[in-house]
XYZ file of C-alpha atoms in Angstrom:
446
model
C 0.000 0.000 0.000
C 1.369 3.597 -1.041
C -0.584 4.977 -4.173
C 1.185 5.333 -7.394
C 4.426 6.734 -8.984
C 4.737 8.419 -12.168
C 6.295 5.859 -14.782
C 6.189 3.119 -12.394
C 4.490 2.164 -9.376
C 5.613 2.915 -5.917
C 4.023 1.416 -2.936
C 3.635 -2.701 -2.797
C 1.456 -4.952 -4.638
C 0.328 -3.400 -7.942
C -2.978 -4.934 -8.684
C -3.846 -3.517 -12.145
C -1.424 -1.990 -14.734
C -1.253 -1.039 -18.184
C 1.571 -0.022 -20.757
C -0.191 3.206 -22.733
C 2.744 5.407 -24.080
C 4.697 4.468 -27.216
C 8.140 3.377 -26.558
C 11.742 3.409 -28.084
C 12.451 0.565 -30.541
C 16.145 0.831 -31.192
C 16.821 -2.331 -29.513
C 19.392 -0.842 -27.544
C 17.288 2.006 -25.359
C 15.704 0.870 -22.602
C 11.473 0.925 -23.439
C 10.991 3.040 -20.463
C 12.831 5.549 -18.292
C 11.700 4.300 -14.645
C 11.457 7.362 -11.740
C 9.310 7.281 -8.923
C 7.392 9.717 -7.676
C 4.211 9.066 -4.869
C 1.267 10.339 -6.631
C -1.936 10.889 -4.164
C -5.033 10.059 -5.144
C -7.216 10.192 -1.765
C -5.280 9.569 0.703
C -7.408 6.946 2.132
C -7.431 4.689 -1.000
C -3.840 2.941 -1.074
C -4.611 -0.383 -3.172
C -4.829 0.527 -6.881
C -7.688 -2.287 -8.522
C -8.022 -1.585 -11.861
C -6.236 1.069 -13.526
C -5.971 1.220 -17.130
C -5.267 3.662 -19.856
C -7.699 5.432 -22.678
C -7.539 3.850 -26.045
C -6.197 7.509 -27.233
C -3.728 7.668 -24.479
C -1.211 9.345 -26.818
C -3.669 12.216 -27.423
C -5.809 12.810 -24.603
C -3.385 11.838 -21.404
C -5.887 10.201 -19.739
C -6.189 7.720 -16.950
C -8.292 5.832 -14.756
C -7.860 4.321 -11.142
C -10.234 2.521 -8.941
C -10.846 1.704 -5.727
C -13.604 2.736 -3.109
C -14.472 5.130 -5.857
C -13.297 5.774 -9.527
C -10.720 8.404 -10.216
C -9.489 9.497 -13.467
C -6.265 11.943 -14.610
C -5.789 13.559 -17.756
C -2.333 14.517 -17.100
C -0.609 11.242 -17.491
C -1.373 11.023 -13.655
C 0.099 13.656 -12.170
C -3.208 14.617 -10.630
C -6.275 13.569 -10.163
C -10.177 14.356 -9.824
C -13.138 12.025 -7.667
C -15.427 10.458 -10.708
C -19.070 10.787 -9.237
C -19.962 7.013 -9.371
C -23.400 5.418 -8.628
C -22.065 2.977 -5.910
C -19.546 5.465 -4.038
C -18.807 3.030 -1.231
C -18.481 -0.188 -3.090
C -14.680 -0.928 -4.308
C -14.364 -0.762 -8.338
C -13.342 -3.857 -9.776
C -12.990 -4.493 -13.719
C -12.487 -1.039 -15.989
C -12.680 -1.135 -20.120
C -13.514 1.208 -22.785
C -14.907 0.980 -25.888
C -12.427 0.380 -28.994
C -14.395 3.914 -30.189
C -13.841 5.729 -27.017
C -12.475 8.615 -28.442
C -15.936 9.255 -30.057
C -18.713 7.585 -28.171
C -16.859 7.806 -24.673
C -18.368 4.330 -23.506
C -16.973 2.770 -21.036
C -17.946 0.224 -18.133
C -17.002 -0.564 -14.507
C -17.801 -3.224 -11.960
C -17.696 -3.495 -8.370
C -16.941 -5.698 -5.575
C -20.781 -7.158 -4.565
C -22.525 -4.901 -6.371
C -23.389 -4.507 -10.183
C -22.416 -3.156 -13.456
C -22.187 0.515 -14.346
C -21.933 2.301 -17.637
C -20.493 5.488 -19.153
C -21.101 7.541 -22.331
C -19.572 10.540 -21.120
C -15.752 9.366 -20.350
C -16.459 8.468 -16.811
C -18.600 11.763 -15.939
C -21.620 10.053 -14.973
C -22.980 6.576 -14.807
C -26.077 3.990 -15.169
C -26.539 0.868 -14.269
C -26.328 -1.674 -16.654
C -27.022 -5.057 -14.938
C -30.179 -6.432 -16.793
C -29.843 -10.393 -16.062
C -27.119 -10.263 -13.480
C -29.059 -9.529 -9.927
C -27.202 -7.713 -7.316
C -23.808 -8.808 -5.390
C -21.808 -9.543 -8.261
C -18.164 -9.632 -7.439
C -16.514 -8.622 -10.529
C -13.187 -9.146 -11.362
C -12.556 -8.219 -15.069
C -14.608 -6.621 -18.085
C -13.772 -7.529 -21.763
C -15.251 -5.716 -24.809
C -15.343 -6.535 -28.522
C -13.035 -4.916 -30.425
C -16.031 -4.906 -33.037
C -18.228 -3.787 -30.082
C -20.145 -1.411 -32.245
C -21.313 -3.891 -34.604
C -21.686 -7.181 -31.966
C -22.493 -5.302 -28.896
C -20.152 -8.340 -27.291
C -18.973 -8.033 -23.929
C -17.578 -10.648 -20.853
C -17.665 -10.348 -17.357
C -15.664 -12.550 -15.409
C -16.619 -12.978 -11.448
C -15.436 -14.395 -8.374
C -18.143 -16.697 -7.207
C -20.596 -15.895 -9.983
C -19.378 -17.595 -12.923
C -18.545 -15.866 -16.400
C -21.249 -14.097 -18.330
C -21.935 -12.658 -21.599
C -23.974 -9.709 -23.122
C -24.234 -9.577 -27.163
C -26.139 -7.163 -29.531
C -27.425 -10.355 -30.549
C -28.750 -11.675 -27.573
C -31.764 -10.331 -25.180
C -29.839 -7.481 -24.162
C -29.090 -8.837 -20.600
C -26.491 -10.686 -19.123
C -26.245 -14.099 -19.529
C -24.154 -16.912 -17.790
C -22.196 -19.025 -19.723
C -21.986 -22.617 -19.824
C -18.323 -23.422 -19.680
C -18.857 -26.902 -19.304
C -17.504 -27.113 -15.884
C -18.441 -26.028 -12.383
C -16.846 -22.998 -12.502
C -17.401 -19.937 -10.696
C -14.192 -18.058 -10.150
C -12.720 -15.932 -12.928
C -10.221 -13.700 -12.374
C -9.376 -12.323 -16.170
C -10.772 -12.371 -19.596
C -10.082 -11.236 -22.853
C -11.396 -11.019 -26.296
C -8.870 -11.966 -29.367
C -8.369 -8.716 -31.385
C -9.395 -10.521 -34.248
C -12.421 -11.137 -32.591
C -14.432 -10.058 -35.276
C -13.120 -12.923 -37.660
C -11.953 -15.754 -35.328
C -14.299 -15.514 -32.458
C -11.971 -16.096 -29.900
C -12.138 -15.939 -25.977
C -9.676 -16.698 -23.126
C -10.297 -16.420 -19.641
C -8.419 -16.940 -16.525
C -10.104 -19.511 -13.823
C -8.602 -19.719 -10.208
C -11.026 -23.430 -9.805
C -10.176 -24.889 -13.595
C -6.572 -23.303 -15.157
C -7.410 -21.257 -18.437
C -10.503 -21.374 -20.958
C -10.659 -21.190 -24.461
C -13.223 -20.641 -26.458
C -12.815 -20.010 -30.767
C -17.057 -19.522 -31.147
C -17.186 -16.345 -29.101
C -18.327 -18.350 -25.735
C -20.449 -21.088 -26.838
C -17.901 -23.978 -26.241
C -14.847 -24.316 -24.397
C -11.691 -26.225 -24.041
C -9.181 -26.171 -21.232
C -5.874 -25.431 -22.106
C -3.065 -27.771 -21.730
C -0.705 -26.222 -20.171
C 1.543 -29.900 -19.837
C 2.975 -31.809 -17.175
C 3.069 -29.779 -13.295
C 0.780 -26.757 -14.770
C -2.491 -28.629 -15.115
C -5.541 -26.748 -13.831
C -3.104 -24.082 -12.132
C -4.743 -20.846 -10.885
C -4.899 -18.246 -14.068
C -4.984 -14.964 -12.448
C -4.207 -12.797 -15.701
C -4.267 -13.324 -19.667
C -3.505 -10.640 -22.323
C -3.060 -10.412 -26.085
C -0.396 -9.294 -28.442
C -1.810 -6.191 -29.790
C -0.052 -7.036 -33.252
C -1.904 -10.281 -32.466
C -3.193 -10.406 -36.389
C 0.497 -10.721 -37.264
C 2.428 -13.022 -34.258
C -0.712 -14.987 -32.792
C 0.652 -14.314 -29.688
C -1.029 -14.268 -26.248
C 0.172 -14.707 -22.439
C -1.699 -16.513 -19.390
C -0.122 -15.542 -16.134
C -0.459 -18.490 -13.110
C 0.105 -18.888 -9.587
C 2.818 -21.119 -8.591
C 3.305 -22.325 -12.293
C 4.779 -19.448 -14.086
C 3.879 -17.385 -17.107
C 2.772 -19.058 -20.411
C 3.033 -18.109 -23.790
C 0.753 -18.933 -27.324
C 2.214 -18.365 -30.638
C -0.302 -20.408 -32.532
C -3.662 -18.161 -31.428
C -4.022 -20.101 -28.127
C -3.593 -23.880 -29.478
C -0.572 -24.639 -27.454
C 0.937 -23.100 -24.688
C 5.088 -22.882 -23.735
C 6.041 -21.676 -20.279
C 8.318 -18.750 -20.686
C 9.777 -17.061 -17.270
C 13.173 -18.668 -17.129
C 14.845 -15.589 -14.958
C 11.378 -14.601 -13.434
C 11.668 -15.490 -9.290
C 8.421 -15.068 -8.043
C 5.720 -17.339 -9.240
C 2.566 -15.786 -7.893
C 2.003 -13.382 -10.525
C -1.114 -11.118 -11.324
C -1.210 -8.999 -14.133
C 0.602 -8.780 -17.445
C 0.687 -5.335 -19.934
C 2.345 -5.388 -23.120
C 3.701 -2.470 -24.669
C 1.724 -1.171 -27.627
C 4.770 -1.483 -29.884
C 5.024 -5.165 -28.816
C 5.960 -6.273 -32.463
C 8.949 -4.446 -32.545
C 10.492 -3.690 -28.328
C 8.816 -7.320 -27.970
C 8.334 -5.563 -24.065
C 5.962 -6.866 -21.210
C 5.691 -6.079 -17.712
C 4.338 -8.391 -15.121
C 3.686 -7.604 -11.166
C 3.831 -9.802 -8.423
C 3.453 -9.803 -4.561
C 7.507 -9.516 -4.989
C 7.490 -6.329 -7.267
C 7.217 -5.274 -11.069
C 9.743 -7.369 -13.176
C 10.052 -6.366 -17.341
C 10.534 -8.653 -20.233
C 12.171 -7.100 -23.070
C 12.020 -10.745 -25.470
C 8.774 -11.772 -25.385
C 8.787 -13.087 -21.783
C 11.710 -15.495 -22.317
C 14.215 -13.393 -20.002
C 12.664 -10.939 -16.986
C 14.680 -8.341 -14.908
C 13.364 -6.723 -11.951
C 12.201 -2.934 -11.818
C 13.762 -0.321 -9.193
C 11.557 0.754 -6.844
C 10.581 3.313 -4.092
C 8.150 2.499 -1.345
C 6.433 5.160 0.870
C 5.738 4.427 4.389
C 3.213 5.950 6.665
C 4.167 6.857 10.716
C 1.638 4.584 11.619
C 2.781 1.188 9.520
C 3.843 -1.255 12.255
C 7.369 -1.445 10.634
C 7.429 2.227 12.106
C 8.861 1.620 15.909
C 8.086 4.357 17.675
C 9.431 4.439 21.416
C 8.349 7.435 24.055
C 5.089 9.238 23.958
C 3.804 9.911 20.374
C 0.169 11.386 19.488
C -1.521 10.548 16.399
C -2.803 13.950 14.808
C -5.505 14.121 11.470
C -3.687 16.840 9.409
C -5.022 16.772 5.946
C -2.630 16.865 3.094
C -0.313 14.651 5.268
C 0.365 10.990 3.971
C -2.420 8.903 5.438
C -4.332 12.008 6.445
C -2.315 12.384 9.634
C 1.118 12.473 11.438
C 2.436 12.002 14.962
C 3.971 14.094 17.067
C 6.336 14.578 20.322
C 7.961 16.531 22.426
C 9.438 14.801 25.220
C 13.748 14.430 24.807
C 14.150 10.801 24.180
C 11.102 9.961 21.758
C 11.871 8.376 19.055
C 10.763 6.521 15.830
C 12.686 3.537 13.954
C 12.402 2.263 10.777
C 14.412 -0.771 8.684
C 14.387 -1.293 5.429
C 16.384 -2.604 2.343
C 17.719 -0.028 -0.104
C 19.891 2.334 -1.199
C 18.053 5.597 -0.491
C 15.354 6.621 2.724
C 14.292 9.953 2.998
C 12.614 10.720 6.356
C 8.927 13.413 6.132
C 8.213 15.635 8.639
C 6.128 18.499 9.348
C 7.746 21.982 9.807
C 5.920 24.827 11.628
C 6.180 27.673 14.042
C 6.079 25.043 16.982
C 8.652 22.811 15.203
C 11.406 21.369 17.365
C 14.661 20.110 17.045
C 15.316 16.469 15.373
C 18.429 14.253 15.826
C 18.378 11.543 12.957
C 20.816 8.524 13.136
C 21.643 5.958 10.564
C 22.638 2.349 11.106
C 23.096 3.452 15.104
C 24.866 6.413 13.969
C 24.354 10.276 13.781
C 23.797 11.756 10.876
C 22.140 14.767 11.018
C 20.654 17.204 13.549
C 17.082 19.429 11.930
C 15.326 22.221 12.999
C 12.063 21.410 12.175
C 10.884 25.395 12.610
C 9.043 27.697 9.982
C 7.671 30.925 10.220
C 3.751 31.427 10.743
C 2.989 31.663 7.031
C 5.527 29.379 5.555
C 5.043 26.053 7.590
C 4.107 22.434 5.752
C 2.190 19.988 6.567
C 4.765 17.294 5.678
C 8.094 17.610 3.258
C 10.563 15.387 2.691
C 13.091 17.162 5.495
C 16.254 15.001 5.171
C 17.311 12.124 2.646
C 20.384 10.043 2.410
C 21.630 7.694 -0.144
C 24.398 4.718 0.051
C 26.464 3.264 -1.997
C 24.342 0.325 -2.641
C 21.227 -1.153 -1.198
C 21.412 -3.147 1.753
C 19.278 -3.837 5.005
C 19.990 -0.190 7.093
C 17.512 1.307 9.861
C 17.115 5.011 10.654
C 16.189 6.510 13.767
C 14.637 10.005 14.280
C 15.332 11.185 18.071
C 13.243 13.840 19.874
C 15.737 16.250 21.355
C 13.461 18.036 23.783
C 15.141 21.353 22.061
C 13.873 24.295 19.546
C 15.743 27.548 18.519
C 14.409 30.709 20.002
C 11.550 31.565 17.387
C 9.727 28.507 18.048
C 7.411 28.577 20.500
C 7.223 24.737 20.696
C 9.663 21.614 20.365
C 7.009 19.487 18.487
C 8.620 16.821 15.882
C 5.897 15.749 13.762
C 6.877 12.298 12.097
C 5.302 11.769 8.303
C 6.885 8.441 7.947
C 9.786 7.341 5.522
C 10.290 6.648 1.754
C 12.769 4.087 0.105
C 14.443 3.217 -3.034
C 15.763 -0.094 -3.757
């Protein structure tokens, strides 16, 4: 938990991702210049869901994030506005767009025991759209046809509820689909981009391995994934978007690695040779897949990058942001908890006694400590692997105090397991009129 980070992510598990901006295909440039910066959202919504990219990305810089709530940016994230969604207090679950977005603004959402939604207006207002499905429907993933404006096609995938279908065609509800099996939990689907021609559906089970259908849902066959991976838990799939050309499409597992189709989804090879964690979640190709032949994957470990197709995977940098109150945050003396909006969290804590103190270990090879700095401010000692390193005065001027800023930082020469320690001194220079450190919490690269 920790929001997001421009070009990256930068706080834990990322739990939905997608690669919008073209990148370099040189072969020799990496296809993304990774920096991290915390980017806050509401400061009570930590676990991105779904977050996903317009179609026109390039154009119109825009962005959407859910959560308790649906957020969208149209600065490439750099800030942020509250959608007003029908089902405020329900967490979103499942975001696409229609493959005209850029003219009919459609989009759809689902939430987490609740129902469908649907947008004509880019995410500006919505309508239910749950004809056939009842209420408490646990969504997990939305797919629409890539020829939605002539089939009207789209899949839901659930967790408990099965997979179902909505078609032009059809009675213009929802529909469950008989996969042949009793099934119920789907974690991901998606529709070939060929759709159109070859009908084709995959979709992720975490109770039968991956589905595959080539008659747009009516049949399905169970993909043989060979000896070890049988029926393994298919938390994510994904399709080459030069799929017309290479055929190629990726089913993510847990506990049996990544897989990769060449053939449109006929066989399967297992391709995550440098790739440590197993339990992975979501996989993004990069739009200019045919030529950077780039995916990323995350993980419960981190965000790890394929630049061959998934044969070979490296490991993203990070940067993690820490709140005061995370209990890997030992704080020793007599600290107060304190709401102050615009701090991370939506609050701080604070002392004054000489001998407080708050300690906090970590691997990496940066920390930067965040503090408040006021007319009360007092003085801070800050020590670093049991030694001092710095002494702050933590006082501003009425007028030109802050809520929290990043007040001291320190990098090494390479990452390794350190701990910092921020000491109250009992002290404050003769402006202040208090000696009140006000701890923010910590933020780390590795």
């Amino acid at each position: 938990p920790g929001g997001l980070g421009t070009s990256g992510t930068a706080g834990g598990t990322l739990r939905g991702a997608t690669l919008a901006a073209p990148s370099p295909t040189d072969g020799a440039t990496p296809p993304f210049a990774w920096s991290f910066r915390a980017q806050s959202i509401a400061d009570s919504v930590l676990f991105p869901y779904p977050l996903l990219a317009s179609p026109d990305f390039a154009d119109d810089d825009t962005l959407y994030y859910g959560h308790v709530g649906l957020w969208r940016s149209g600065d490439r994230g750099l800030s942020w506005e509250a959608l007003p969604t029908a089902s405020p207090t329900l967490v979103v679950r499942g975001l696409a767009t229609s493959p005209d977005f850029a003219t009919d603004g459609m989009m759809l959402h689902g939430t987490e025991g609740g129902f469908v939604y649907r947008s004509e207006d880019r995410g500006d207002s919505w309508t239910p759209w749950a004809d056939g499905l009842g209420t408490g429907v646990s969504t997990r993933a939305i797919a629409i046809s890539p020829d939605w404006p002539t089939d009207g096609t789209v899949f839901l995938a659930t967790l408990g509820q099965g997979l179902w279908r909505r078609t032009a065609a059809g009675p213009g509800l929802w529909t469950l689909v008989d996969v042949g099996q009793a099934l119920t939990a789907f974690r991901d689907v998606a529709l070939s981009p060929d759709f159109a021609a070859d009908r084709l559906v995959i979709a992720g089970s975490m109770d039968g391995g991956l589905l595959v259908s080539t008659d747009a849902g009516d049949t399905w066959a169970t993909a043989d994934f060979g000896p070890g991976a049988a029926g393994a838990d298919v938390l994510g799939v994904a399709f080459s978007p030069d799929y017309l050309a290479d055929r190629t499409a990726f089913a993510a597992t847990t506990g049996a690695g990544i897989f990769r189709s060449d053939d449109g989804c006929a066989t399967w090879t297992r391709v995550d040779v440098d790739l440590t964690p197993q339990y992975v979640r979501v996989i993004a190709l990069s739009p200019d897949f045919a030529t950077d032949r780039t995916l990323h994957v995350t993980s419960h470990d981190w965000i790890w990058r394929s630049t061959d197709a998934g044969v070979h995977w490296t490991r993203l940098p990070g940067a993690v942001r820490t709140p005061e109150s995370h209990p890997q945050v030992f704080a020793s003396g007599p600290w107060t908890s304190v709401p102050v909006a615009g701090a991370h969290g939506q609050g701080v804590a604070t002392a004054e006694l000489a001998g407080a103190s708050a300690e906090f270990a970590f691997h990496g090879d940066s920390i930067t400590w965040h503090a408040g700095r006021g007319p009360s401010g007092g003085i801070a000692e800050v020590h670093v692997d049991g030694v001092l390193e710095d002494v702050l005065d933590l006082y501003a001027p009425p007028g030109a105090g802050v809520t929290s800023a990043a007040v001291w930082s320190h990098r090494f020469d390479e990452a390794g397991a350190h701990e910092v320690r921020v000491v109250v001194t009992g002290t404050k220079n003769r402006a202040s009129s208090g000696s009140i450190v006000a701890n923010d919490g910590f933020s780390y690269t590795f």
